[in-house]
PDB file of C-alpha atoms in Angstrom:
ATOM      1  CA  MET A 293      49.332  -5.062 -70.232  1.00 59.00           C
ATOM      2  CA  SER A 294      51.815  -2.261 -69.862  1.00 68.00           C
ATOM      3  CA  PRO A 295      52.010   1.400 -70.775  1.00 79.00           C
ATOM      4  CA  ILE A 296      53.364   2.259 -74.209  1.00 86.00           C
ATOM      5  CA  GLY A 297      57.149   2.419 -74.422  1.00 90.00           C
ATOM      6  CA  ALA A 298      59.998   0.499 -72.837  1.00 94.00           C
ATOM      7  CA  PRO A 299      60.943   3.134 -70.219  1.00 95.00           C
ATOM      8  CA  ALA A 300      57.445   3.270 -68.669  1.00 95.00           C
ATOM      9  CA  ALA A 301      56.804  -0.465 -68.973  1.00 95.00           C
ATOM     10  CA  GLY A 302      60.277  -1.363 -67.709  1.00 96.00           C
ATOM     11  CA  ALA A 303      60.036   1.011 -64.747  1.00 95.00           C
ATOM     12  CA  ILE A 304      56.721  -0.517 -63.706  1.00 96.00           C
ATOM     13  CA  MET A 305      58.084  -4.054 -64.061  1.00 96.00           C
ATOM     14  CA  HIS A 306      61.132  -3.136 -61.960  1.00 95.00           C
ATOM     15  CA  GLU A 307      59.001  -1.455 -59.276  1.00 95.00           C
ATOM     16  CA  VAL A 308      56.618  -4.413 -59.106  1.00 96.00           C
ATOM     17  CA  ASN A 309      59.632  -6.678 -58.605  1.00 95.00           C
ATOM     18  CA  VAL A 310      61.035  -4.487 -55.825  1.00 95.00           C
ATOM     19  CA  LEU A 311      57.694  -3.900 -54.075  1.00 96.00           C
ATOM     20  CA  THR A 312      56.226  -7.403 -54.327  1.00 97.00           C
ATOM     21  CA  GLY A 313      59.100  -9.741 -55.065  1.00 96.00           C
ATOM     22  CA  ALA A 314      57.404 -10.847 -58.305  1.00 96.00           C
ATOM     23  CA  GLU A 315      59.881 -12.727 -60.485  1.00 97.00           C
ATOM     24  CA  LYS A 316      57.679 -13.872 -63.376  1.00 97.00           C
ATOM     25  CA  PHE A 317      56.006 -11.442 -65.750  1.00 97.00           C
ATOM     26  CA  ILE A 318      53.527 -12.217 -68.512  1.00 96.00           C
ATOM     27  CA  VAL A 319      53.184  -9.317 -70.939  1.00 95.00           C
ATOM     28  CA  PHE A 320      50.901  -9.138 -73.964  1.00 92.00           C
ATOM     29  CA  GLY A 321      49.491  -6.532 -76.272  1.00 88.00           C
ATOM     30  CA  SER A 322      49.335  -5.316 -79.817  1.00 86.00           C
ATOM     31  CA  CYS A 323      52.150  -4.886 -82.298  1.00 89.00           C
ATOM     32  CA  GLY A 324      52.629  -3.738 -85.840  1.00 86.00           C
ATOM     33  CA  VAL A 325      52.773  -6.550 -88.371  1.00 87.00           C
ATOM     34  CA  LEU A 326      55.633  -6.617 -90.867  1.00 90.00           C
ATOM     35  CA  ALA A 327      54.798 -10.047 -92.336  1.00 89.00           C
ATOM     36  CA  PRO A 328      50.991 -10.207 -92.726  1.00 87.00           C
ATOM     37  CA  GLU A 329      51.147 -13.426 -94.751  1.00 88.00           C
ATOM     38  CA  LYS A 330      52.770 -15.211 -91.774  1.00 92.00           C
ATOM     39  CA  CYS A 331      50.993 -13.456 -88.920  1.00 88.00           C
ATOM     40  CA  ALA A 332      47.360 -13.184 -90.037  1.00 86.00           C
ATOM     41  CA  GLY A 333      45.034 -14.503 -87.344  1.00 86.00           C
ATOM     42  CA  LYS A 334      47.878 -15.731 -85.144  1.00 93.00           C
ATOM     43  CA  ILE A 335      49.465 -14.816 -81.850  1.00 94.00           C
ATOM     44  CA  ILE A 336      53.003 -13.518 -82.404  1.00 96.00           C
ATOM     45  CA  VAL A 337      55.786 -14.817 -80.150  1.00 98.00           C
ATOM     46  CA  PRO A 338      59.027 -12.837 -80.409  1.00 98.00           C
ATOM     47  CA  THR A 339      62.150 -15.017 -80.274  1.00 98.00           C
ATOM     48  CA  GLU A 340      64.570 -12.099 -80.294  1.00 98.00           C
ATOM     49  CA  SER A 341      64.130  -8.373 -80.648  1.00 98.00           C
ATOM     50  CA  TYR A 342      66.118  -5.762 -82.542  1.00 97.00           C
ATOM     51  CA  ARG A 343      67.099  -3.024 -80.106  1.00 97.00           C
ATOM     52  CA  ASP A 344      66.124   0.205 -81.874  1.00 93.00           C
ATOM     53  CA  GLU A 345      65.418   1.952 -78.587  1.00 93.00           C
ATOM     54  CA  GLY A 346      67.685   3.319 -75.885  1.00 93.00           C
ATOM     55  CA  PHE A 347      66.219   1.894 -72.691  1.00 95.00           C
ATOM     56  CA  SER A 348      67.566  -1.657 -72.975  1.00 97.00           C
ATOM     57  CA  TYR A 349      71.143  -0.363 -73.229  1.00 96.00           C
ATOM     58  CA  HIS A 350      70.972   0.802 -69.609  1.00 96.00           C
ATOM     59  CA  PHE A 351      70.378  -2.768 -68.392  1.00 95.00           C
ATOM     60  CA  PHE A 352      72.021  -5.066 -70.931  1.00 95.00           C
ATOM     61  CA  PRO A 353      75.311  -4.958 -72.878  1.00 95.00           C
ATOM     62  CA  ALA A 354      75.190  -3.253 -76.278  1.00 96.00           C
ATOM     63  CA  GLY A 355      74.203  -5.371 -79.257  1.00 96.00           C
ATOM     64  CA  ASP A 356      71.745  -5.430 -82.116  1.00 97.00           C
ATOM     65  CA  TYR A 357      69.394  -8.132 -80.788  1.00 97.00           C
ATOM     66  CA  ILE A 358      68.312  -9.403 -77.407  1.00 98.00           C
ATOM     67  CA  ILE A 359      67.116 -12.993 -77.038  1.00 98.00           C
ATOM     68  CA  MET A 360      63.590 -13.372 -75.698  1.00 98.00           C
ATOM     69  CA  LYS A 361      64.522 -16.140 -73.291  1.00 97.00           C
ATOM     70  CA  ASN A 362      61.126 -17.707 -72.634  1.00 98.00           C
ATOM     71  CA  SER A 363      59.729 -17.742 -76.159  1.00 98.00           C
ATOM     72  CA  GLU A 364      59.815 -21.551 -76.251  1.00 98.00           C
ATOM     73  CA  ALA A 365      57.726 -21.769 -73.071  1.00 97.00           C
ATOM     74  CA  VAL A 366      55.149 -19.393 -74.570  1.00 97.00           C
ATOM     75  CA  GLU A 367      55.094 -21.456 -77.783  1.00 97.00           C
ATOM     76  CA  LYS A 368      54.612 -24.678 -75.797  1.00 97.00           C
ATOM     77  CA  HIS A 369      51.642 -23.204 -73.933  1.00 95.00           C
ATOM     78  CA  LEU A 370      50.010 -21.930 -77.120  1.00 96.00           C
ATOM     79  CA  LYS A 371      50.585 -25.236 -78.884  1.00 96.00           C
ATOM     80  CA  ALA A 372      49.045 -27.184 -75.981  1.00 95.00           C
ATOM     81  CA  GLY A 373      46.004 -24.915 -76.103  1.00 93.00           C
ATOM     82  CA  LYS A 374      45.766 -25.251 -79.887  1.00 96.00           C
ATOM     83  CA  VAL A 375      46.141 -21.475 -80.237  1.00 95.00           C
ATOM     84  CA  PRO A 376      47.464 -20.499 -83.673  1.00 96.00           C
ATOM     85  CA  TYR A 377      50.772 -18.700 -83.362  1.00 97.00           C
ATOM     86  CA  VAL A 378      53.886 -17.732 -85.264  1.00 97.00           C
ATOM     87  CA  SER A 379      57.282 -17.009 -83.778  1.00 98.00           C
ATOM     88  CA  GLY A 380      60.127 -14.938 -85.131  1.00 98.00           C
ATOM     89  CA  ARG A 381      62.263 -11.853 -84.890  1.00 98.00           C
ATOM     90  CA  ASN A 382      60.780  -8.612 -83.643  1.00 97.00           C
ATOM     91  CA  TRP A 383      61.806  -4.967 -83.892  1.00 95.00           C
ATOM     92  CA  THR A 384      61.515  -2.782 -80.768  1.00 96.00           C
ATOM     93  CA  THR A 385      61.516   0.940 -81.493  1.00 92.00           C
ATOM     94  CA  ASP A 386      60.951   3.979 -79.316  1.00 88.00           C
ATOM     95  CA  ALA A 387      60.061   6.305 -82.179  1.00 78.00           C
ATOM     96  CA  ILE A 388      56.271   6.133 -82.184  1.00 75.00           C
ATOM     97  CA  TYR A 389      54.765   6.259 -85.680  1.00 67.00           C
ATOM     98  CA  ARG A 390      58.211   6.369 -87.321  1.00 73.00           C
ATOM     99  CA  GLU A 391      58.163   2.965 -88.976  1.00 76.00           C
ATOM    100  CA  THR A 392      59.101   4.430 -92.340  1.00 78.00           C
ATOM    101  CA  PRO A 393      58.994   2.332 -95.527  1.00 82.00           C
ATOM    102  CA  ASP A 394      62.817   2.151 -95.645  1.00 83.00           C
ATOM    103  CA  ASN A 395      63.037   0.966 -92.014  1.00 85.00           C
ATOM    104  CA  ILE A 396      60.228  -1.518 -92.553  1.00 84.00           C
ATOM    105  CA  ALA A 397      61.963  -2.958 -95.629  1.00 88.00           C
ATOM    106  CA  ARG A 398      65.300  -3.186 -93.786  1.00 92.00           C
ATOM    107  CA  HIS A 399      63.816  -5.014 -90.794  1.00 91.00           C
ATOM    108  CA  ARG A 400      61.739  -7.326 -92.993  1.00 92.00           C
ATOM    109  CA  LYS A 401      64.910  -8.229 -94.885  1.00 95.00           C
ATOM    110  CA  ASP A 402      66.518  -9.029 -91.524  1.00 95.00           C
ATOM    111  CA  GLY A 403      63.656 -11.422 -90.735  1.00 96.00           C
ATOM    112  CA  CYS A 404      61.532  -9.299 -88.412  1.00 96.00           C
ATOM    113  CA  ILE A 405      57.825 -10.137 -88.515  1.00 95.00           C
ATOM    114  CA  SER A 406      56.605  -7.551 -85.996  1.00 95.00           C
ATOM    115  CA  VAL A 407      57.367  -4.157 -84.457  1.00 93.00           C
ATOM    116  CA  GLU A 408      56.432  -2.754 -81.063  1.00 93.00           C
ATOM    117  CA  MET A 409      57.837  -0.546 -78.323  1.00 91.00           C
ATOM    118  CA  GLU A 410      58.545  -2.618 -75.189  1.00 95.00           C
ATOM    119  CA  ALA A 411      59.930  -6.132 -75.724  1.00 97.00           C
ATOM    120  CA  ALA A 412      63.676  -5.436 -75.896  1.00 98.00           C
ATOM    121  CA  GLY A 413      63.563  -3.112 -72.892  1.00 97.00           C
ATOM    122  CA  LEU A 414      61.460  -5.489 -70.818  1.00 97.00           C
ATOM    123  CA  GLN A 415      63.749  -8.433 -71.583  1.00 98.00           C
ATOM    124  CA  ALA A 416      66.786  -6.331 -70.624  1.00 98.00           C
ATOM    125  CA  VAL A 417      65.200  -5.371 -67.289  1.00 97.00           C
ATOM    126  CA  ALA A 418      64.128  -8.961 -66.636  1.00 97.00           C
ATOM    127  CA  ASP A 419      67.670 -10.178 -67.302  1.00 97.00           C
ATOM    128  CA  TYR A 420      69.092  -7.455 -65.060  1.00 97.00           C
ATOM    129  CA  MET A 421      66.730  -8.400 -62.203  1.00 96.00           C
ATOM    130  CA  GLY A 422      67.070 -12.138 -62.696  1.00 96.00           C
ATOM    131  CA  ALA A 423      63.343 -12.321 -63.475  1.00 97.00           C
ATOM    132  CA  GLU A 424      61.457 -14.249 -66.144  1.00 98.00           C
ATOM    133  CA  LEU A 425      59.569 -12.516 -68.966  1.00 98.00           C
ATOM    134  CA  TYR A 426      56.917 -14.271 -71.055  1.00 97.00           C
ATOM    135  CA  ILE A 427      55.708 -12.044 -73.887  1.00 97.00           C
ATOM    136  CA  PHE A 428      53.370 -12.359 -76.862  1.00 96.00           C
ATOM    137  CA  PHE A 429      51.443 -10.058 -79.166  1.00 91.00           C
ATOM    138  CA  PHE A 430      48.514  -9.848 -81.490  1.00 88.00           C
ATOM    139  CA  GLY A 431      48.747  -8.003 -84.779  1.00 84.00           C
ATOM    140  CA  GLY A 432      47.342  -4.514 -84.501  1.00 73.00           C
ATOM    141  CA  ASP A 433      48.177  -2.516 -87.577  1.00 56.00           C
ATOM    142  CA  ILE A 434      49.826  -3.763 -90.764  1.00 58.00           C
ATOM    143  CA  LEU A 435      52.889  -1.864 -91.930  1.00 60.00           C
ATOM    144  CA  GLY A 436      54.103  -1.846 -95.497  1.00 61.00           C
ATOM    145  CA  GLU A 437      54.039   0.491 -98.447  1.00 62.00           C
ATOM    146  CA  SER A 438      50.834   1.835 -96.925  1.00 59.00           C
ATOM    147  CA  TRP A 439      49.391   1.681 -93.428  1.00 57.00           C
ATOM    148  CA  ASP A 440      46.410  -0.535 -92.593  1.00 52.00           C
ATOM    149  CA  ILE A 441      44.893   0.181 -89.187  1.00 54.00           C
ATOM    150  CA  GLY A 442      43.986  -3.524 -88.834  1.00 57.00           C
ATOM    151  CA  ASN A 443      42.833  -4.364 -85.289  1.00 58.00           C
ATOM    152  CA  MET A 444      43.915  -1.108 -83.648  1.00 58.00           C
ATOM    153  CA  GLY A 445      41.360   0.713 -81.533  1.00 60.00           C
ATOM    154  CA  GLY A 446      37.744   0.118 -80.798  1.00 67.00           C
ATOM    155  CA  GLU A 447      35.901  -3.086 -80.092  1.00 69.00           C
ATOM    156  CA  LYS A 448      38.087  -5.329 -82.305  1.00 70.00           C
ATOM    157  CA  GLU A 449      41.175  -4.529 -80.249  1.00 65.00           C
ATOM    158  CA  LYS A 450      39.274  -4.794 -76.953  1.00 70.00           C
ATOM    159  CA  GLU A 451      37.940  -8.261 -77.872  1.00 74.00           C
ATOM    160  CA  ARG A 452      41.410  -9.413 -78.908  1.00 72.00           C
ATOM    161  CA  GLN A 453      42.906  -8.185 -75.636  1.00 77.00           C
ATOM    162  CA  HIS A 454      40.262 -10.015 -73.608  1.00 75.00           C
ATOM    163  CA  GLY A 455      41.101 -13.228 -75.445  1.00 78.00           C
ATOM    164  CA  LEU A 456      44.801 -12.728 -74.748  1.00 85.00           C
ATOM    165  CA  PHE A 457      44.046 -12.066 -71.089  1.00 87.00           C
ATOM    166  CA  ASP A 458      42.407 -15.493 -70.868  1.00 88.00           C
ATOM    167  CA  ILE A 459      45.466 -17.068 -72.509  1.00 89.00           C
ATOM    168  CA  ALA A 460      47.775 -15.188 -70.116  1.00 90.00           C
ATOM    169  CA  MET A 461      45.789 -16.313 -67.062  1.00 91.00           C
ATOM    170  CA  GLY A 462      45.967 -19.947 -68.189  1.00 90.00           C
ATOM    171  CA  PHE A 463      49.686 -19.567 -68.690  1.00 91.00           C
ATOM    172  CA  ALA A 464      50.103 -17.938 -65.263  1.00 92.00           C
ATOM    173  CA  ALA A 465      48.492 -20.976 -63.675  1.00 92.00           C
ATOM    174  CA  GLU A 466      51.115 -23.179 -65.365  1.00 90.00           C
ATOM    175  CA  ILE A 467      54.196 -21.220 -64.383  1.00 89.00           C
TER     176      ILE A 467
END
């Protein structure tokens, strides 16, 4: 788990690398769901992330998307454990609660199935450091014409995070 936002999460990842020499990072948490019909009840594995935040541009050349380099390894682990998952494009934003209907429609049209605030920045930092990032999400809220709080907050989110922690620990043992 990381703090909310790419700058805070990326700074912690970089400091952990410098202080401990860690070179492999497993990150998980909640995301907004843009494609509920595809994502319902499944872990979400981002394959690339739209860079709608500023942090990643300090560590990686400018471009619309950044490839999430270890998505196939995450998929392989989930498949082996018979964990339902879906993979696809993601949208990383740094404008909390600003997923407006027009932006949601634009990113859906571009194939994004999820939105969150860290993935692009973390991948950029990992690439910069020569580290490996393994990242996956669970659907928190559902974004569309209206907002559905979904699994955000309370016991539902806590239970989901505990389940993901177990998946992450199993994956850590593999890598």
